[in-house]
Coordinates of C-alpha atoms in Angstrom, one line a residue:
Chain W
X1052 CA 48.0 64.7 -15.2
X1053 CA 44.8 66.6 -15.0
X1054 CA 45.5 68.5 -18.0
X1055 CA 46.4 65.4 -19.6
X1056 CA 43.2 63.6 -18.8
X1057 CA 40.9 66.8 -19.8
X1058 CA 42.2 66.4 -23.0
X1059 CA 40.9 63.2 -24.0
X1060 CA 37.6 63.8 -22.0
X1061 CA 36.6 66.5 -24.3
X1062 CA 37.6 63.5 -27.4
X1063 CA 35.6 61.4 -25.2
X1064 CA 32.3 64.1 -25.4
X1065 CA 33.2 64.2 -28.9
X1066 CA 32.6 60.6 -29.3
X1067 CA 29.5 60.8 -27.9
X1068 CA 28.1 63.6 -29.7
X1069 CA 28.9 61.5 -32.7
X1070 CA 27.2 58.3 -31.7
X1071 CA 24.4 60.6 -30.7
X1072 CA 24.1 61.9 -34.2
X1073 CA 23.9 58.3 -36.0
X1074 CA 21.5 57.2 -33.4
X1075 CA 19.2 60.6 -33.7
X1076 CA 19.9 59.3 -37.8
X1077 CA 19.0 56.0 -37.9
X1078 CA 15.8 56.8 -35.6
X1079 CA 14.3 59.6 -38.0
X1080 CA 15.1 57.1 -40.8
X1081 CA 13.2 54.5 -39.3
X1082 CA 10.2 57.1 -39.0
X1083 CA 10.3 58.7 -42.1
X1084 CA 11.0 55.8 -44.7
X1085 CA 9.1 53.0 -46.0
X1086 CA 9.0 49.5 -44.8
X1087 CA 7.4 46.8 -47.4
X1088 CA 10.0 43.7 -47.7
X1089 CA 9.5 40.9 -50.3
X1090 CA 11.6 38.0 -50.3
X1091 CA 13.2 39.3 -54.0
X1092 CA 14.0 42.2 -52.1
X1093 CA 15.6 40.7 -49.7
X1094 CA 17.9 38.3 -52.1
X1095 CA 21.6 39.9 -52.7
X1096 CA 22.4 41.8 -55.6
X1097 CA 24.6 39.8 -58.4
X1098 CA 23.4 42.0 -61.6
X1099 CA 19.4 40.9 -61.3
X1100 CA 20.4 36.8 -61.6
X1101 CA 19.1 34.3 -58.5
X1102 CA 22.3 34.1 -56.1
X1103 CA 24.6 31.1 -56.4
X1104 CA 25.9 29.5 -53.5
X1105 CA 26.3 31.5 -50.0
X1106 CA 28.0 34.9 -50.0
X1107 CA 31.0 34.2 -47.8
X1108 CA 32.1 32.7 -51.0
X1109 CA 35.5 30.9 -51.1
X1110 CA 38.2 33.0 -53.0
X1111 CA 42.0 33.5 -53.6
X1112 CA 43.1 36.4 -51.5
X1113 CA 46.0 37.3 -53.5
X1114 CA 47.8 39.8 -51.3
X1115 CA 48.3 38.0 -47.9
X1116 CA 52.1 37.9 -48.4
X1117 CA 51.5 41.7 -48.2
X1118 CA 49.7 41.5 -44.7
X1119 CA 52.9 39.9 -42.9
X1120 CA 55.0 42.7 -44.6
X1121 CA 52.8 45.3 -43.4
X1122 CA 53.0 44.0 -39.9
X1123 CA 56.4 44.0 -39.8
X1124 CA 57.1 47.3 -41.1
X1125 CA 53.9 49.1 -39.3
X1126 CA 55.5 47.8 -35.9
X1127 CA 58.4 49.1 -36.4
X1128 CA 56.9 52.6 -37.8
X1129 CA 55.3 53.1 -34.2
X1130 CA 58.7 52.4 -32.6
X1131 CA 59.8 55.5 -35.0
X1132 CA 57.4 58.1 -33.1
X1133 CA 59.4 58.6 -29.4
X1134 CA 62.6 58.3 -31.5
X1135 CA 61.7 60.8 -34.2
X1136 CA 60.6 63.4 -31.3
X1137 CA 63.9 63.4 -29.5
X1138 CA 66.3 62.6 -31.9
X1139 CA 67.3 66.1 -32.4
X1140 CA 67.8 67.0 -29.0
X1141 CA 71.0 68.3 -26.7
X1142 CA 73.2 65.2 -26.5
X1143 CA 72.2 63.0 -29.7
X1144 CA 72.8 64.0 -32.8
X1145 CA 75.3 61.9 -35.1
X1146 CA 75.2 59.1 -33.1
X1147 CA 70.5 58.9 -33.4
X1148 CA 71.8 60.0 -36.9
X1149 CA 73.6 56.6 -37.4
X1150 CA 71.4 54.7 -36.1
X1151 CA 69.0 56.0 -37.9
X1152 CA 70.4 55.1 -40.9
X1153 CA 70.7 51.4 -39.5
X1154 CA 67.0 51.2 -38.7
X1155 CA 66.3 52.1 -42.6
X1156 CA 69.1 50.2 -44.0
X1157 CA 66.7 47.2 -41.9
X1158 CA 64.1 48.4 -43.4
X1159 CA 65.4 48.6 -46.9
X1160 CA 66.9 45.2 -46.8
X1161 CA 63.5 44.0 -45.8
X1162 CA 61.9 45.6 -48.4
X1163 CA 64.7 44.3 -51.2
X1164 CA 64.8 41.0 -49.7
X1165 CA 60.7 40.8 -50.1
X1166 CA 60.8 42.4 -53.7
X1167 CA 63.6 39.8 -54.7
X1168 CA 61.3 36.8 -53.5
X1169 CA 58.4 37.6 -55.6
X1170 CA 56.7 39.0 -52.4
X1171 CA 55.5 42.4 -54.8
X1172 CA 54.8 40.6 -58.0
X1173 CA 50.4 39.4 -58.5
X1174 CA 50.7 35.6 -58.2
Chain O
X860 CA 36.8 72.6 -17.2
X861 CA 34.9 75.7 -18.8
X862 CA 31.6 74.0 -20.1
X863 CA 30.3 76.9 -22.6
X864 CA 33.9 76.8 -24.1
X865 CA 33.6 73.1 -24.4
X866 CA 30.5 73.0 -26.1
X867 CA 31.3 75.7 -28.3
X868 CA 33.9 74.2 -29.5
X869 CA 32.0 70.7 -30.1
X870 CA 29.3 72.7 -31.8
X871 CA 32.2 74.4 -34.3
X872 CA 33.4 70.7 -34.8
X873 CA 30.2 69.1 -35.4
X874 CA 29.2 71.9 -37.6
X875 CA 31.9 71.7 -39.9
X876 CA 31.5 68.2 -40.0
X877 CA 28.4 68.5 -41.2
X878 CA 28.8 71.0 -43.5
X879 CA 32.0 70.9 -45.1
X880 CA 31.7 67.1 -46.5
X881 CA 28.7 68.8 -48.5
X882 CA 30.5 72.1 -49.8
X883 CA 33.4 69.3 -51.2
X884 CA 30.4 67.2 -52.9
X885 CA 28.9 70.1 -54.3
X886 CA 31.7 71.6 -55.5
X887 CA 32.9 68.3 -57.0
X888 CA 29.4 67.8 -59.0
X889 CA 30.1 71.5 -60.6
X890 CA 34.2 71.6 -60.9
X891 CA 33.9 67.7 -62.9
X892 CA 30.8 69.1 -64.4
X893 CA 32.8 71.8 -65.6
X894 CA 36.0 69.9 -66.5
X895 CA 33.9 67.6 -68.4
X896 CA 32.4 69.9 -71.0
X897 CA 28.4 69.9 -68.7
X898 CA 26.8 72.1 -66.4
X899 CA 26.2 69.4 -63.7
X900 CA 23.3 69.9 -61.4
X901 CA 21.4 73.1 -62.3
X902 CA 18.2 72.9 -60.9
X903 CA 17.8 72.2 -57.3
X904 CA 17.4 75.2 -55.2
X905 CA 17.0 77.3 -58.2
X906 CA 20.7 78.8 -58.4
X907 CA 23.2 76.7 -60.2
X908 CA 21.7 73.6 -58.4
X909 CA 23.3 74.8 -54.9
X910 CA 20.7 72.3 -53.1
X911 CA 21.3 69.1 -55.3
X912 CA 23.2 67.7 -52.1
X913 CA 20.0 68.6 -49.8
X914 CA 17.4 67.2 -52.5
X915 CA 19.5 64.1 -52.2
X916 CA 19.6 64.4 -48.7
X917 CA 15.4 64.1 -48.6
X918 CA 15.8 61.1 -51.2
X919 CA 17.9 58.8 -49.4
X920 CA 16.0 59.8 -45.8
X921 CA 12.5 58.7 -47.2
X922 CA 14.3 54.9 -49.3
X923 CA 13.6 51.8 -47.8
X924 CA 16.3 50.3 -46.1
X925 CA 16.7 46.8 -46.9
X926 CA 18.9 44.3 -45.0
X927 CA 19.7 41.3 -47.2
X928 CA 18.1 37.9 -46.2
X929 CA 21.7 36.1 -45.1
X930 CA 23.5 39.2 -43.8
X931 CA 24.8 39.5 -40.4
X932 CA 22.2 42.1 -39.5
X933 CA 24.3 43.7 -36.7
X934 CA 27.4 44.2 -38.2
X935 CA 25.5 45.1 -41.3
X936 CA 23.5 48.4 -39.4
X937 CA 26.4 49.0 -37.4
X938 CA 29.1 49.4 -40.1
X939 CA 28.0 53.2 -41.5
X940 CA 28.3 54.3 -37.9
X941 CA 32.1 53.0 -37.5
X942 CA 32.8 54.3 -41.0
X943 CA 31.6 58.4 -40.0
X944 CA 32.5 59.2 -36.4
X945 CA 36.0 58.7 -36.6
X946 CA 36.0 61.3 -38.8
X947 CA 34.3 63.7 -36.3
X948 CA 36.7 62.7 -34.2
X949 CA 39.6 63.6 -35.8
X950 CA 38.5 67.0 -36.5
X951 CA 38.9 68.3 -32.7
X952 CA 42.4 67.6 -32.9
X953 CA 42.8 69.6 -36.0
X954 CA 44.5 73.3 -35.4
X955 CA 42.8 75.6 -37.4
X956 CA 44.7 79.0 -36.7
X957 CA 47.2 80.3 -34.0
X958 CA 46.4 81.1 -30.2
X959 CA 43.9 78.3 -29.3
X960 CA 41.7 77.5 -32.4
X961 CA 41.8 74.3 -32.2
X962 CA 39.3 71.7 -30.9
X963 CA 41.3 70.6 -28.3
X964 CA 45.1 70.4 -28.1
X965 CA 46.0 67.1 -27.8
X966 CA 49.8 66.3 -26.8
X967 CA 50.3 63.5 -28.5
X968 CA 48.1 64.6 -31.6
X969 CA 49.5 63.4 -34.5
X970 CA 49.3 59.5 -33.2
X971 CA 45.8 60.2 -31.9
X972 CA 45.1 61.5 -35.6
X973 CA 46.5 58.8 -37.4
X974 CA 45.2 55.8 -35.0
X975 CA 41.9 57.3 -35.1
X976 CA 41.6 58.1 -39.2
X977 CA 42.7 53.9 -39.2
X978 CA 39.5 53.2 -37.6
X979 CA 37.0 54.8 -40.4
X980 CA 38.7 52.1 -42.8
X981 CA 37.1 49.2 -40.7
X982 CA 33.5 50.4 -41.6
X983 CA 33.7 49.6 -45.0
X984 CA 35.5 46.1 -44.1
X985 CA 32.4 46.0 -41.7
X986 CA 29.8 46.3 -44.3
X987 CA 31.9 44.2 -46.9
X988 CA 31.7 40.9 -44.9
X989 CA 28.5 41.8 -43.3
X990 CA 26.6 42.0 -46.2
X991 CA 27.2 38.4 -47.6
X992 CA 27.5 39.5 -50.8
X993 CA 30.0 38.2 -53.4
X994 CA 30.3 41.7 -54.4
X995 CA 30.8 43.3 -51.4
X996 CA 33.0 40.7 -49.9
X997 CA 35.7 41.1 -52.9
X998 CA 35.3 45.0 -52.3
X999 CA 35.9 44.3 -48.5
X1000 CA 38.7 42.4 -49.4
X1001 CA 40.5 44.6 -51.8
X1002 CA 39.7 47.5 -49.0
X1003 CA 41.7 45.3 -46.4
X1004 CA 45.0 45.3 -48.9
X1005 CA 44.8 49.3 -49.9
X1006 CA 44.6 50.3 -46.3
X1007 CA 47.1 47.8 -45.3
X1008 CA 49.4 49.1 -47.9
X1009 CA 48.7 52.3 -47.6
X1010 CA 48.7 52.9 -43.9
X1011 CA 52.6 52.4 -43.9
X1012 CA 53.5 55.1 -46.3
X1013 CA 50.9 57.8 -44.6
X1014 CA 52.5 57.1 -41.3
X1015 CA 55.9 57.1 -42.5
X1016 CA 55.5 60.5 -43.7
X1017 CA 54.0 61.8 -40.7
X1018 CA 56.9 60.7 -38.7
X1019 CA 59.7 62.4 -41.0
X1020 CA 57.4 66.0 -39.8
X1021 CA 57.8 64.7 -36.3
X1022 CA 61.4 64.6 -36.8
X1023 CA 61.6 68.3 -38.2
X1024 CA 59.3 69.3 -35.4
X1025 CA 60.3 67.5 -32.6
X1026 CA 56.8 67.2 -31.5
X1027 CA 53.8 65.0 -31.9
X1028 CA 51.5 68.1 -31.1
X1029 CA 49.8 69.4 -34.2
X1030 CA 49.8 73.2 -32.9
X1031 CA 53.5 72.2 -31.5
X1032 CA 54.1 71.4 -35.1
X1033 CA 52.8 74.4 -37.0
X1034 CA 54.7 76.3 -34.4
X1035 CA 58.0 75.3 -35.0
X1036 CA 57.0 75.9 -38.9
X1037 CA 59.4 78.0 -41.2
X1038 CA 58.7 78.5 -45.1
X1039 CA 61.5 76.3 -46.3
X1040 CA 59.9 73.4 -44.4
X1041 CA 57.7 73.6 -47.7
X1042 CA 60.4 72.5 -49.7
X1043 CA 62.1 70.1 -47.2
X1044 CA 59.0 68.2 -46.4
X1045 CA 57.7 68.3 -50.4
X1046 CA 58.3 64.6 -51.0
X1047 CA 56.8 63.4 -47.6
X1048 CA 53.9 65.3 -48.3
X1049 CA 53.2 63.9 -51.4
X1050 CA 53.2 60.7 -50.1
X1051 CA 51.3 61.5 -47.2
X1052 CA 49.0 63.0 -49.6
X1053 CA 48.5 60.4 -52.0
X1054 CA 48.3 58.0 -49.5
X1055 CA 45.7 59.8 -47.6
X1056 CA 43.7 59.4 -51.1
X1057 CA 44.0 55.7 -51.6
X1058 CA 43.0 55.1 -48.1
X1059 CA 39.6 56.7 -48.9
X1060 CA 39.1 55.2 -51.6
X1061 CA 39.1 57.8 -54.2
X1062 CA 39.8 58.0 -57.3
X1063 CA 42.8 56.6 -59.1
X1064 CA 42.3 54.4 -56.0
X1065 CA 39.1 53.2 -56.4
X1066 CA 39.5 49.3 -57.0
X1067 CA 37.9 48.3 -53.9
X1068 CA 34.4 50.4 -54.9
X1069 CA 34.8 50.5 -58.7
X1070 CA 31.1 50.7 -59.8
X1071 CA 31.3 49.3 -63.3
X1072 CA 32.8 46.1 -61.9
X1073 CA 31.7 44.9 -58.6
X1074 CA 29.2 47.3 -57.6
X1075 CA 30.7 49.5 -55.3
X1076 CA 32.3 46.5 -53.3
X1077 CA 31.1 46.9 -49.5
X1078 CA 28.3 49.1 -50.3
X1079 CA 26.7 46.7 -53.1
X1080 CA 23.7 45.9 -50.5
X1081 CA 23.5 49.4 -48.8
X1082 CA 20.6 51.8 -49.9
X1083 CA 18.6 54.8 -48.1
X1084 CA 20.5 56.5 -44.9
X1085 CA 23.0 54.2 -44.1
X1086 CA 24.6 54.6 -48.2
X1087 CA 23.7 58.0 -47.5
X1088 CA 26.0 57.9 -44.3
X1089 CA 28.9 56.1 -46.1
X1090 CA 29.2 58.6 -48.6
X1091 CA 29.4 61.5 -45.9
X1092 CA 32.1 59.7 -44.4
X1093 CA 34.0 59.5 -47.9
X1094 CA 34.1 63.6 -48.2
X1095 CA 34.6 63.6 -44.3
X1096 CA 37.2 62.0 -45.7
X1097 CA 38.5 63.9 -47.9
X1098 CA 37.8 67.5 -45.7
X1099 CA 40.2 65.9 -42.9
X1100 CA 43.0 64.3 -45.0
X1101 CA 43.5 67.7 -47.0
X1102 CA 43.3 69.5 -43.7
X1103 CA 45.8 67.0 -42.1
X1104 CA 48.6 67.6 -45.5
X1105 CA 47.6 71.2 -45.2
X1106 CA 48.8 71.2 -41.4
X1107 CA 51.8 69.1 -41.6
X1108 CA 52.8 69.8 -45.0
X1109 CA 51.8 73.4 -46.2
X1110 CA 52.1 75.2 -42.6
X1111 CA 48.1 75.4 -41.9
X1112 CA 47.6 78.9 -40.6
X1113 CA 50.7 80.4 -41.4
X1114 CA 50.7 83.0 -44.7
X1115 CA 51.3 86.6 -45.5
X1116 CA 48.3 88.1 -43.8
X1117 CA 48.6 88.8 -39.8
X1118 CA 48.2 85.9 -37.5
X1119 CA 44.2 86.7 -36.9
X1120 CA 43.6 85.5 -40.4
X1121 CA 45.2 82.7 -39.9
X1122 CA 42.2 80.4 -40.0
X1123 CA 41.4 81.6 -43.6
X1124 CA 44.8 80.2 -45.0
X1125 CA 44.2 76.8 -43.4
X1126 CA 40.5 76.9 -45.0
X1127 CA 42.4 77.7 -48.5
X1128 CA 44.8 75.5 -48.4
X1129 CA 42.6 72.6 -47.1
X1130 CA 40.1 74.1 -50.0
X1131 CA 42.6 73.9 -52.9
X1132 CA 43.9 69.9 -51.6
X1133 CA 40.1 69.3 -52.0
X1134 CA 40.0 70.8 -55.9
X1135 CA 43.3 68.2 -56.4
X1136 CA 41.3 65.2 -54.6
X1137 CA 38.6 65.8 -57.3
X1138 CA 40.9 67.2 -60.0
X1139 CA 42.3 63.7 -59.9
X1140 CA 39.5 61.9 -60.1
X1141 CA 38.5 63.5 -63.7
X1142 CA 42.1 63.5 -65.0
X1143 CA 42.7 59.4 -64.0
X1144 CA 41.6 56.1 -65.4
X1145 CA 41.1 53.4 -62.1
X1146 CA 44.1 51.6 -61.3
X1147 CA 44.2 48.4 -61.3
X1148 CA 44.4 46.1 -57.6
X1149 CA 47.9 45.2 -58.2
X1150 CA 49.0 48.2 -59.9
X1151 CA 47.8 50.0 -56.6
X1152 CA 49.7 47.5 -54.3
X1153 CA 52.7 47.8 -56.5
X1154 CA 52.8 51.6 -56.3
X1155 CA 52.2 51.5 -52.6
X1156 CA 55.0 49.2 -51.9
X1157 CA 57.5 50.2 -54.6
X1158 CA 57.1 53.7 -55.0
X1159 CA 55.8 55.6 -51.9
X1160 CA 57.4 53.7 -49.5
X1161 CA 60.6 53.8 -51.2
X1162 CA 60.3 57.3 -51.3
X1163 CA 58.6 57.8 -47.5
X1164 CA 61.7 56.1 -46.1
X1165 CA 64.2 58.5 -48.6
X1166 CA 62.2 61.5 -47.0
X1167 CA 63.2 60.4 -43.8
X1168 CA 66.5 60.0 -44.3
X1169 CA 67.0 63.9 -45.6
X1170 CA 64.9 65.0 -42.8
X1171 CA 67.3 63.5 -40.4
X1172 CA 70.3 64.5 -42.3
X1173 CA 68.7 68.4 -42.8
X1174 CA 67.8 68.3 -39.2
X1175 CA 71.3 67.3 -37.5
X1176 CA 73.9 68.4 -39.7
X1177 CA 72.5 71.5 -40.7
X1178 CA 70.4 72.9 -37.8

């Protein structure tokens, strides 16, 4: 277990040694650069016209059929990780082999079933 | 814990993290330059432009950095931050030759790689909604369905090399390579690959920064360090995801030469991935959003799945 957790403190000191380097960053930019706002400065950027309506703008998002197929499969791609390091081993074999082929007939059925509604097509 | 070794290897990390993301920009101003019939930067520095990055560097240090009037002023300073580190992080896990060159061996490294590399993505979705920007929130959202895509493929193909290995350790991996693995692995590591490129956002796959249409999407409102920052963590980018397909896919240290050059063939390999990242961003027009979905979903996952079916079938019938 020790070994274990040294392992992830020296990721840990790594992470910190990161956030130190943005913070040392953002603190010499703050020294070194200019600060003289104007209230055109400050307006967002749509190609040098005044802004229209707020920025969180309302708009189609066109792929969300995509998110809920993502889920599905990405939950069970984790699931595939223990399974795909022992499947090999003493004592598996054909029958991991089989049901391997199960979990990516799944899968593949998913997938076809998805295509077949339209899920892949830009509505 | 031996603290000199520790902070030796840190240093090594952080040091290539800041220096390799500038050799790939450098050499992608001269090798497009070249491809492209120009000399590209020639001036800075005095030989062949060598210190255009640097000179930029200075530029963007001394800009003024200006937070729009209705953006959500926390996320907005914070999101360059969330976009780099992960990158740093990933690179201690990343074996670089045999007998201990590595960071730090982590067991379960190649999960650790992947769930960390997800996080950089969420910078750029950060900065997108943050900024409230019309620009930068369609960039955000077209970032949101590439990664979402694209993340299913790259992990896909790291699991069928988990299967050959039997092993999520990254030096575990590279030592249960053999040269036909090469061969074996070659459609997994093309998608891996390829996905690795769309999830950064380069070129084919830059629909979600495309800066002859929305304005380089998230980064529309960014100027001065924190830009500056979201670049470095694009060619962070690129350094770890050609390191990561040269370590799963192309056997990282292992080559011709005796072991103690091993380092060297993991820096070429990772080198030559990095001429094909840029290579491909001269050679291809920008797809477009649902030409990238469509590819994602009906071509690499397709052929993600089909890799990890032969892997299994290589791997228990045969071995």
């Amino acid at each position: 277990m020790p070994d274990y957790f040294h392992g992830y403190a020296v990721v840990g000191l790594v992470a910190v040694v990161g956030v130190l380097f943005v913070a040392v960053a953002f603190t010499a930019g703050r020294l070194l650069r200019p600060v003289a706002p104007t209230p055109e400065k400050l307006l967002v950027y749509e190609c040098g016209i005044d802004p229209v309506g707020e920025g969180w703008a309302h708009t189609q998002i066109r792929y969300y059929l995509y998110s809920f197929l993502y889920v599905i499969f990405a939950v069970d791609a984790i699931f595939l990780f223990p399974w795909a390091a022992v499947f090999a081993a003493d004592g598996f074999g054909g029958v991991t082999l089989a049901e391997m082929f199960l979990f990516l007939g799944f899968l593949a059925a998913g997938l076809f079933y998805a295509w077949r509604k339209g899920v892949l097509t830009w509505t | 814990m031996d603290v000199l070794d520790v902070s030796l290897r840190i240093g090594g990390v952080l040091l290539a993290f800041l220096l390799l993301p500038l050799l790939v920009g450098q050499a992608e101003h001269k090798v497009m330059a070249h491809m492209q019939g120009r000399l590209g930067p020639m001036h800075a520095g005095g030989f062949h432009g060598w210190a255009q990055l640097v000179a930029d560097g200075v530029k963007f240090a001394q800009k003024e950095d200006v937070v729009p009037q209705g953006a959500d002023r926390t996320l907005f300073r914070l999101a360059p931050a969330v976009a780099l580190i992960p990158y740093l992080i990933v690179l201690i896990a990343i074996p670089v030759g045999p007998g201990g060159m590595v960071g730090e061996v982590i067991d379960a490294g190649i999960f650790f790689v992947l769930a960390v590399l997800g996080v950089g993505v969420l910078g750029s979705l950060m900065g997108g909604w943050a900024s409230a920007n019309k620009y930068s929130l369609l960039g955000g959202l077209r970032t949101a369905a590439q990664l979402m895509a694209y993340e299913l493929p790259l992990i896909l193909a790291a699991a069928s090399v988990v299967m050959a290995a039997g092993t999520l350790s990254l030096p575990g991996i590279l030592d249960a390579f053999a040269w036909w693995w090469v061969p074996w692995q070659l459609i997994g590591g093309f998608v891996f690959f390829t996905a690795g490129i769309a999830e950064l956002h380069r070129p084919p796959f830059d629909a979600p920064l495309a800066p002859e249409e929305i304005i380089f999407g998230a980064f529309t409102e960014y100027s001065g360090l924190r830009f500056a920052l979201f670049l470095l963590a694009e060619y962070a980018g690129i350094v770890v995801v050609a390191a990561l397909t040269a370590v799963l896919f192309l056997g990282g240290w292992h080559g011709p030469l005796p072991d103690q050059l091993g380092w060297l063939w993991t820096t070429l390999k990772t080198a030559v991935l990095c001429f094909l990242v840029i290579w491909a961003r001269v050679a291809w027009p920008r797809l477009r959003v649902d030409q990238i979905q469509r590819f994602a979903w009906t071509v690499l996952v397709p052929l993600a799945l089909a890799q990890i079916a032969l892997t299994g079938v290589v791997k228990v019938v045969f071995l």
